[in-house]
PDB file of C-alpha atoms in Angstrom:
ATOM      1  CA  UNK Q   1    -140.158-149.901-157.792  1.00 64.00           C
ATOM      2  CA  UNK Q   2    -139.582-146.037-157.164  1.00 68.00           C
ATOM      3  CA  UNK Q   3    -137.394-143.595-156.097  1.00 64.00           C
ATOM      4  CA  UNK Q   4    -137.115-140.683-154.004  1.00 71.00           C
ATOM      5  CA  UNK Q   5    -136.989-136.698-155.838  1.00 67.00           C
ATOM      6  CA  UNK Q   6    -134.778-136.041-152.608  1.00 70.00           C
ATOM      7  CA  UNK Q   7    -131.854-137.086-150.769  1.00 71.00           C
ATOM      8  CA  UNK Q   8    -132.165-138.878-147.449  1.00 72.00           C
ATOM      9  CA  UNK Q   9    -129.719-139.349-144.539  1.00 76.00           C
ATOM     10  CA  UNK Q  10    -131.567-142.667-143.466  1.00 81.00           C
ATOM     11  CA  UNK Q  11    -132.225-146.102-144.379  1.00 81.00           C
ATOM     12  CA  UNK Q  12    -134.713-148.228-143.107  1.00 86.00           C
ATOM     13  CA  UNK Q  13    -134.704-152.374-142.828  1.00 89.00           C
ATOM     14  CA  UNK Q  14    -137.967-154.132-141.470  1.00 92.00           C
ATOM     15  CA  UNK Q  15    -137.789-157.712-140.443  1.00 93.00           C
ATOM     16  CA  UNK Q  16    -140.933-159.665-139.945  1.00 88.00           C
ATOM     17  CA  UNK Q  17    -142.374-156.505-138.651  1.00 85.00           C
ATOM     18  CA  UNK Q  18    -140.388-157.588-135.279  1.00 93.00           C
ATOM     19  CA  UNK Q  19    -137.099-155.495-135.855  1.00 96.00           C
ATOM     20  CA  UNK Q  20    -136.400-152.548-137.226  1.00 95.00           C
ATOM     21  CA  UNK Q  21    -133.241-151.120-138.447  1.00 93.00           C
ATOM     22  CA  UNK Q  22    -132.268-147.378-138.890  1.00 89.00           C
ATOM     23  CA  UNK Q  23    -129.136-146.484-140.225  1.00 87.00           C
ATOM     24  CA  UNK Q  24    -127.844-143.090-140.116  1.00 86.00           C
ATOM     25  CA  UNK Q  25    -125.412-141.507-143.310  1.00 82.00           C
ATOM     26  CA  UNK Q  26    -123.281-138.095-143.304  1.00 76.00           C
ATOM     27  CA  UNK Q  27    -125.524-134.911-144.516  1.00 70.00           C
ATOM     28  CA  UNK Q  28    -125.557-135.691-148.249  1.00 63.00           C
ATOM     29  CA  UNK Q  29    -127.252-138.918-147.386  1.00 56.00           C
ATOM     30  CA  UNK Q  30    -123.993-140.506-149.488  1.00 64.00           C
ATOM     31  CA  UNK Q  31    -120.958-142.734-147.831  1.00 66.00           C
ATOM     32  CA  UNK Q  32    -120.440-144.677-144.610  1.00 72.00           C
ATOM     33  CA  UNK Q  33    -123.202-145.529-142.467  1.00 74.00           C
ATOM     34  CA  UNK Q  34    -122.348-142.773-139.074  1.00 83.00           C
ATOM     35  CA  UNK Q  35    -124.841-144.627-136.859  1.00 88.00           C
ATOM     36  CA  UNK Q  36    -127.168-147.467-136.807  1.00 88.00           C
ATOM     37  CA  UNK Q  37    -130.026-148.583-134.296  1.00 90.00           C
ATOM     38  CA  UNK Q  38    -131.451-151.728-134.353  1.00 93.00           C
ATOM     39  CA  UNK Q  39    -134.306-152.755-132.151  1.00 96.00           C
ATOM     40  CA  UNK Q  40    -137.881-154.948-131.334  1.00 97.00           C
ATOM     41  CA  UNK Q  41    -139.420-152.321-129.480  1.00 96.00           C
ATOM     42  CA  UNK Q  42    -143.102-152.186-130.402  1.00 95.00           C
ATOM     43  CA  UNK Q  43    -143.229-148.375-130.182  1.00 96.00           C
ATOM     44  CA  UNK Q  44    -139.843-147.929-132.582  1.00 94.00           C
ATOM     45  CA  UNK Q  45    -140.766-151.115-134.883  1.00 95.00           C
ATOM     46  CA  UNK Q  46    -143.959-149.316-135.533  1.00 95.00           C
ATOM     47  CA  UNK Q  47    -142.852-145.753-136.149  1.00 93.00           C
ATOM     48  CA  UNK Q  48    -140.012-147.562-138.792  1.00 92.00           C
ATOM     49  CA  UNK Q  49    -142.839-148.787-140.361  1.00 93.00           C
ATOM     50  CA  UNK Q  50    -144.721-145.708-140.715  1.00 93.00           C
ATOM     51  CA  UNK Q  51    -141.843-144.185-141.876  1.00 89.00           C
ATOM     52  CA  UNK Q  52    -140.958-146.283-144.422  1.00 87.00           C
ATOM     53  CA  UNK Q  53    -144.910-146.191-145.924  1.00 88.00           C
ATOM     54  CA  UNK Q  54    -144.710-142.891-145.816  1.00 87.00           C
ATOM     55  CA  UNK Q  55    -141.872-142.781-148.618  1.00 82.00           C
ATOM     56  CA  UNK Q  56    -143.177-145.282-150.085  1.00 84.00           C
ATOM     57  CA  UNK Q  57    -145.797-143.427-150.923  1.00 84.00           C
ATOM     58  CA  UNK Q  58    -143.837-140.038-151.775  1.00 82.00           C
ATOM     59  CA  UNK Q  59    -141.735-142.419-153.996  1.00 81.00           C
ATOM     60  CA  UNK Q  60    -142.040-141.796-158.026  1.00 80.00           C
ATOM     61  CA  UNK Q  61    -142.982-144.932-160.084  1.00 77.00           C
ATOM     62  CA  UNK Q  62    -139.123-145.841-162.014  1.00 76.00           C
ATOM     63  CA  UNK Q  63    -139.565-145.807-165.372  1.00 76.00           C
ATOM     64  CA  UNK Q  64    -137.037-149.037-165.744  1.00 59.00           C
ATOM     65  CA  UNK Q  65    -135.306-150.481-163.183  1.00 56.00           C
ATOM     66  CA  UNK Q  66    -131.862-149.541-162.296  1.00 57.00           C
ATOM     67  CA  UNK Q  67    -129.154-151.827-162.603  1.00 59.00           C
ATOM     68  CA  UNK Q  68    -125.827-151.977-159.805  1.00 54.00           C
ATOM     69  CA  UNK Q  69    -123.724-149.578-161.393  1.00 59.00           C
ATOM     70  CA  UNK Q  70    -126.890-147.146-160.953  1.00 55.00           C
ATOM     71  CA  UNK Q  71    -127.852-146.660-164.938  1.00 54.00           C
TER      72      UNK Q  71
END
């Protein structure tokens, strides 16, 4: 488990690596979803994939996991 050091405006959902889901939030990357796209295209399926590696990979090892309520 890991976290980003910045603030995205994204989220990302993979599903059997036959869907993928991007939903869009307000500037601060906090609140309501504004948008969301959900899709089986190959071409989109495999960019959310990429995508998602790719912060995986920025992503800082947690020190302990975080609970709900975010402590």
């Amino acid at each position: 488990m890991g976290y980003l050091e910045e603030s995205l405006t994204l989220g990302i959902g993979l599903y059997n690596d036959r869907k993928v889901a991007i939903g869009a939030y307000n500037e601060t990357g906090e609140g309501d979803h504004i948008a969301m796209l959900l899709s089986s295209n190959d071409a989109l399926v495999e960019w959310g994939s990429d995508l998602y590696e790719a912060y995986r990979t920025a992503a800082v090892p947690a020190e302990k996991p975080v609970d709900s309520t975010g402590k």
